[in-house]
Amino acid sequence: MQLRLIGTGGTIASRSTPTGRVASVTVKELLETARAFPVPECAEVTCVEMGLRASFSLGLPDLAALAGAVGESLRDGADAVVITHGTDSMEETAFALSLVHADDRPIVLTGAQRPADDPAADGPRNLATALTWAAHPAARGHGVSAVFDGAVWPAIGLRKTDTLAPAAFGVPGRGPVARVDDGRVRLIGRPPRPAPLISADDLGRLPRVDIVPLYVGCDTALLDAAVAAGARGVVLCAFGAGNAPPDVTEAVARLVADGVAVAVASRVPAGATSAAYGAGGGADLLRAGAVFAADLSPWHLRLLLAAALHRAEGRGPEGAAVVIRDWLADAGHHDAAHPWSGHHDAAHPGG
Ligand code: DAS
């Protein structure tokens, strides 16, 4: 059993300094600290250092490089890849990798909420747990997952749900796919796994997609600014199940007509979007040409929309919407058509 361990930095690799926490612990050192806990004895672990970075400073070219390193590790014959990563953007990296990798061999991310020099550091145990899950036969076919505080979470739907607590992650509305307790794996479920949409290199050249939050009293200034900055797509972080004030909905119709793709996620952490309300709300957003994307978080939907625009090159917002709907169906979201979807593609209301 060959495991490849890739270090990218984050709190798991950080120590306190007079100017704040800074990543300075190499992935080899992290592996040594993890050996204080049960780690798979049958596995030979080789380490690759990709940089000691805070995950809140990563960009898509960094994710492309990481996806490339994962692909290289698999081509080298690794049976699984474990990545140490900052928690702040782990959900985006995990989702981005899931858009790229089709292999049955597991890709597992982990990190820590407490730095390496904390007397109660959680990183060593998390890393040992991640190695145990990665090496276990039950992990095969799961695609990308994240291991934290004994729970194994799927990449799709993953969210950081607590700023500081050791149980930092969750998939709202669903449970973990497995638990690992004292080196023993307990499998809970296996969510559907859509086929990859893009290559590792594509990740570094996706079109710009911005996320625009909606809030009481908001206007269309941020939406227009995103498009002026070059966004080819916008994700609305919308009210409730996917509603917007009427002037935002009017602006969405204008943008879609101009070839800008608009997708709808919710400000609410759990539950699916649903194009239910008129008076400028979700039903009108749907008629304006926005695509609804089940319960994807704004951060995941931003990556999915960018990948869909890349895939649908030249086919505009409707081409991207088709890619998103197909992907959502493969991910298990089988929504019935909305009777109120009006003139806009009533047979495919957008998830
Ligand atoms: N919040 C820190 C972490 O958990 C910083 C980061 O994401 O890199 O790693």
PDB file of N, CA, C and O in Angstrom, residues 295-324:
ATOM      1  N   ASP A 295     -28.939  22.146  -3.261  1.00  0.00           N
ATOM      2  CA  ASP A 295     -28.447  22.668  -1.980  1.00  0.00           C
ATOM      3  C   ASP A 295     -26.953  22.999  -2.024  1.00  0.00           C
ATOM      4  O   ASP A 295     -26.299  23.034  -0.986  1.00  0.00           O
ATOM      5  N   LEU A 296     -26.425  23.244  -3.208  1.00  0.00           N
ATOM      6  CA  LEU A 296     -24.993  23.592  -3.274  1.00  0.00           C
ATOM      7  C   LEU A 296     -24.744  24.924  -2.578  1.00  0.00           C
ATOM      8  O   LEU A 296     -25.515  25.868  -2.733  1.00  0.00           O
ATOM      9  N   SER A 297     -23.647  25.001  -1.858  1.00  0.00           N
ATOM     10  CA  SER A 297     -23.283  26.269  -1.214  1.00  0.00           C
ATOM     11  C   SER A 297     -22.876  27.269  -2.297  1.00  0.00           C
ATOM     12  O   SER A 297     -22.506  26.886  -3.419  1.00  0.00           O
ATOM     13  N   PRO A 298     -22.919  28.557  -1.988  1.00  0.00           N
ATOM     14  CA  PRO A 298     -22.466  29.544  -2.986  1.00  0.00           C
ATOM     15  C   PRO A 298     -21.045  29.269  -3.463  1.00  0.00           C
ATOM     16  O   PRO A 298     -20.731  29.459  -4.645  1.00  0.00           O
ATOM     17  N   TRP A 299     -20.189  28.776  -2.560  1.00  0.00           N
ATOM     18  CA  TRP A 299     -18.766  28.578  -2.921  1.00  0.00           C
ATOM     19  C   TRP A 299     -18.623  27.395  -3.870  1.00  0.00           C
ATOM     20  O   TRP A 299     -17.791  27.421  -4.779  1.00  0.00           O
ATOM     21  N   HIS A 300     -19.415  26.332  -3.634  1.00  0.00           N
ATOM     22  CA  HIS A 300     -19.369  25.187  -4.551  1.00  0.00           C
ATOM     23  C   HIS A 300     -20.017  25.539  -5.883  1.00  0.00           C
ATOM     24  O   HIS A 300     -19.515  25.171  -6.947  1.00  0.00           O
ATOM     25  N   LEU A 301     -21.128  26.281  -5.811  1.00  0.00           N
ATOM     26  CA  LEU A 301     -21.820  26.622  -7.053  1.00  0.00           C
ATOM     27  C   LEU A 301     -20.963  27.545  -7.916  1.00  0.00           C
ATOM     28  O   LEU A 301     -20.983  27.445  -9.149  1.00  0.00           O
ATOM     29  N   ARG A 302     -20.203  28.401  -7.285  1.00  0.00           N
ATOM     30  CA  ARG A 302     -19.300  29.285  -8.067  1.00  0.00           C
ATOM     31  C   ARG A 302     -18.310  28.435  -8.884  1.00  0.00           C
ATOM     32  O   ARG A 302     -18.083  28.698 -10.076  1.00  0.00           O
ATOM     33  N   LEU A 303     -17.743  27.400  -8.252  1.00  0.00           N
ATOM     34  CA  LEU A 303     -16.805  26.538  -8.983  1.00  0.00           C
ATOM     35  C   LEU A 303     -17.531  25.720 -10.051  1.00  0.00           C
ATOM     36  O   LEU A 303     -17.031  25.549 -11.171  1.00  0.00           O
ATOM     37  N   LEU A 304     -18.717  25.223  -9.706  1.00  0.00           N
ATOM     38  CA  LEU A 304     -19.475  24.426 -10.684  1.00  0.00           C
ATOM     39  C   LEU A 304     -19.877  25.279 -11.884  1.00  0.00           C
ATOM     40  O   LEU A 304     -19.767  24.833 -13.037  1.00  0.00           O
ATOM     41  N   LEU A 305     -20.326  26.505 -11.622  1.00  0.00           N
ATOM     42  CA  LEU A 305     -20.735  27.369 -12.737  1.00  0.00           C
ATOM     43  C   LEU A 305     -19.539  27.708 -13.629  1.00  0.00           C
ATOM     44  O   LEU A 305     -19.643  27.701 -14.856  1.00  0.00           O
ATOM     45  N   ALA A 306     -18.389  27.990 -12.995  1.00  0.00           N
ATOM     46  CA  ALA A 306     -17.190  28.294 -13.796  1.00  0.00           C
ATOM     47  C   ALA A 306     -16.808  27.087 -14.651  1.00  0.00           C
ATOM     48  O   ALA A 306     -16.480  27.225 -15.840  1.00  0.00           O
ATOM     49  N   ALA A 307     -16.860  25.885 -14.049  1.00  0.00           N
ATOM     50  CA  ALA A 307     -16.530  24.670 -14.807  1.00  0.00           C
ATOM     51  C   ALA A 307     -17.560  24.444 -15.919  1.00  0.00           C
ATOM     52  O   ALA A 307     -17.208  24.041 -17.040  1.00  0.00           O
ATOM     53  N   ALA A 308     -18.836  24.725 -15.628  1.00  0.00           N
ATOM     54  CA  ALA A 308     -19.890  24.521 -16.629  1.00  0.00           C
ATOM     55  C   ALA A 308     -19.724  25.492 -17.789  1.00  0.00           C
ATOM     56  O   ALA A 308     -19.909  25.120 -18.959  1.00  0.00           O
ATOM     57  N   LEU A 309     -19.363  26.744 -17.491  1.00  0.00           N
ATOM     58  CA  LEU A 309     -19.124  27.718 -18.566  1.00  0.00           C
ATOM     59  C   LEU A 309     -17.960  27.262 -19.435  1.00  0.00           C
ATOM     60  O   LEU A 309     -17.980  27.396 -20.667  1.00  0.00           O
ATOM     61  N   HIS A 310     -16.931  26.725 -18.785  1.00  0.00           N
ATOM     62  CA  HIS A 310     -15.771  26.219 -19.530  1.00  0.00           C
ATOM     63  C   HIS A 310     -16.193  25.074 -20.453  1.00  0.00           C
ATOM     64  O   HIS A 310     -15.827  25.024 -21.622  1.00  0.00           O
ATOM     65  N   ARG A 311     -16.982  24.141 -19.904  1.00  0.00           N
ATOM     66  CA  ARG A 311     -17.443  22.982 -20.685  1.00  0.00           C
ATOM     67  C   ARG A 311     -18.344  23.397 -21.838  1.00  0.00           C
ATOM     68  O   ARG A 311     -18.331  22.795 -22.902  1.00  0.00           O
ATOM     69  N   ALA A 312     -19.166  24.427 -21.564  1.00  0.00           N
ATOM     70  CA  ALA A 312     -20.200  24.816 -22.539  1.00  0.00           C
ATOM     71  C   ALA A 312     -19.708  25.940 -23.426  1.00  0.00           C
ATOM     72  O   ALA A 312     -20.526  26.654 -23.999  1.00  0.00           O
ATOM     73  N   GLU A 313     -18.409  26.081 -23.525  1.00  0.00           N
ATOM     74  CA  GLU A 313     -17.792  27.198 -24.255  1.00  0.00           C
ATOM     75  C   GLU A 313     -18.561  27.521 -25.530  1.00  0.00           C
ATOM     76  O   GLU A 313     -18.787  26.653 -26.376  1.00  0.00           O
ATOM     77  N   GLY A 314     -19.032  28.783 -25.621  1.00  0.00           N
ATOM     78  CA  GLY A 314     -19.720  29.225 -26.829  1.00  0.00           C
ATOM     79  C   GLY A 314     -21.225  28.973 -26.805  1.00  0.00           C
ATOM     80  O   GLY A 314     -21.941  29.428 -27.678  1.00  0.00           O
ATOM     81  N   ARG A 315     -21.710  28.230 -25.832  1.00  0.00           N
ATOM     82  CA  ARG A 315     -23.149  27.930 -25.813  1.00  0.00           C
ATOM     83  C   ARG A 315     -23.896  28.783 -24.785  1.00  0.00           C
ATOM     84  O   ARG A 315     -25.065  28.531 -24.485  1.00  0.00           O
ATOM     85  N   GLY A 316     -23.230  29.786 -24.207  1.00  0.00           N
ATOM     86  CA  GLY A 316     -23.873  30.796 -23.384  1.00  0.00           C
ATOM     87  C   GLY A 316     -24.462  30.265 -22.090  1.00  0.00           C
ATOM     88  O   GLY A 316     -24.214  29.115 -21.696  1.00  0.00           O
ATOM     89  N   PRO A 317     -25.268  31.112 -21.412  1.00  0.00           N
ATOM     90  CA  PRO A 317     -25.843  30.721 -20.125  1.00  0.00           C
ATOM     91  C   PRO A 317     -26.670  29.447 -20.208  1.00  0.00           C
ATOM     92  O   PRO A 317     -26.631  28.616 -19.297  1.00  0.00           O
ATOM     93  N   GLU A 318     -27.421  29.267 -21.305  1.00  0.00           N
ATOM     94  CA  GLU A 318     -28.262  28.063 -21.379  1.00  0.00           C
ATOM     95  C   GLU A 318     -27.396  26.809 -21.511  1.00  0.00           C
ATOM     96  O   GLU A 318     -27.700  25.769 -20.918  1.00  0.00           O
ATOM     97  N   GLY A 319     -26.279  26.907 -22.241  1.00  0.00           N
ATOM     98  CA  GLY A 319     -25.360  25.767 -22.338  1.00  0.00           C
ATOM     99  C   GLY A 319     -24.796  25.414 -20.969  1.00  0.00           C
ATOM    100  O   GLY A 319     -24.721  24.238 -20.591  1.00  0.00           O
ATOM    101  N   ALA A 320     -24.412  26.435 -20.197  1.00  0.00           N
ATOM    102  CA  ALA A 320     -23.873  26.187 -18.851  1.00  0.00           C
ATOM    103  C   ALA A 320     -24.965  25.592 -17.965  1.00  0.00           C
ATOM    104  O   ALA A 320     -24.697  24.690 -17.147  1.00  0.00           O
ATOM    105  N   ALA A 321     -26.208  26.072 -18.122  1.00  0.00           N
ATOM    106  CA  ALA A 321     -27.311  25.550 -17.298  1.00  0.00           C
ATOM    107  C   ALA A 321     -27.529  24.064 -17.565  1.00  0.00           C
ATOM    108  O   ALA A 321     -27.788  23.284 -16.643  1.00  0.00           O
ATOM    109  N   VAL A 322     -27.395  23.660 -18.834  1.00  0.00           N
ATOM    110  CA  VAL A 322     -27.577  22.245 -19.168  1.00  0.00           C
ATOM    111  C   VAL A 322     -26.504  21.406 -18.473  1.00  0.00           C
ATOM    112  O   VAL A 322     -26.789  20.353 -17.881  1.00  0.00           O
ATOM    113  N   VAL A 323     -25.241  21.894 -18.505  1.00  0.00           N
ATOM    114  CA  VAL A 323     -24.155  21.157 -17.838  1.00  0.00           C
ATOM    115  C   VAL A 323     -24.451  21.047 -16.341  1.00  0.00           C
ATOM    116  O   VAL A 323     -24.285  19.978 -15.725  1.00  0.00           O
ATOM    117  N   ILE A 324     -24.919  22.146 -15.732  1.00  0.00           N
ATOM    118  CA  ILE A 324     -25.194  22.127 -14.290  1.00  0.00           C
ATOM    119  C   ILE A 324     -26.336  21.159 -13.972  1.00  0.00           C
ATOM    120  O   ILE A 324     -26.245  20.367 -13.026  1.00  0.00           O
TER     121      ILE A 324
END
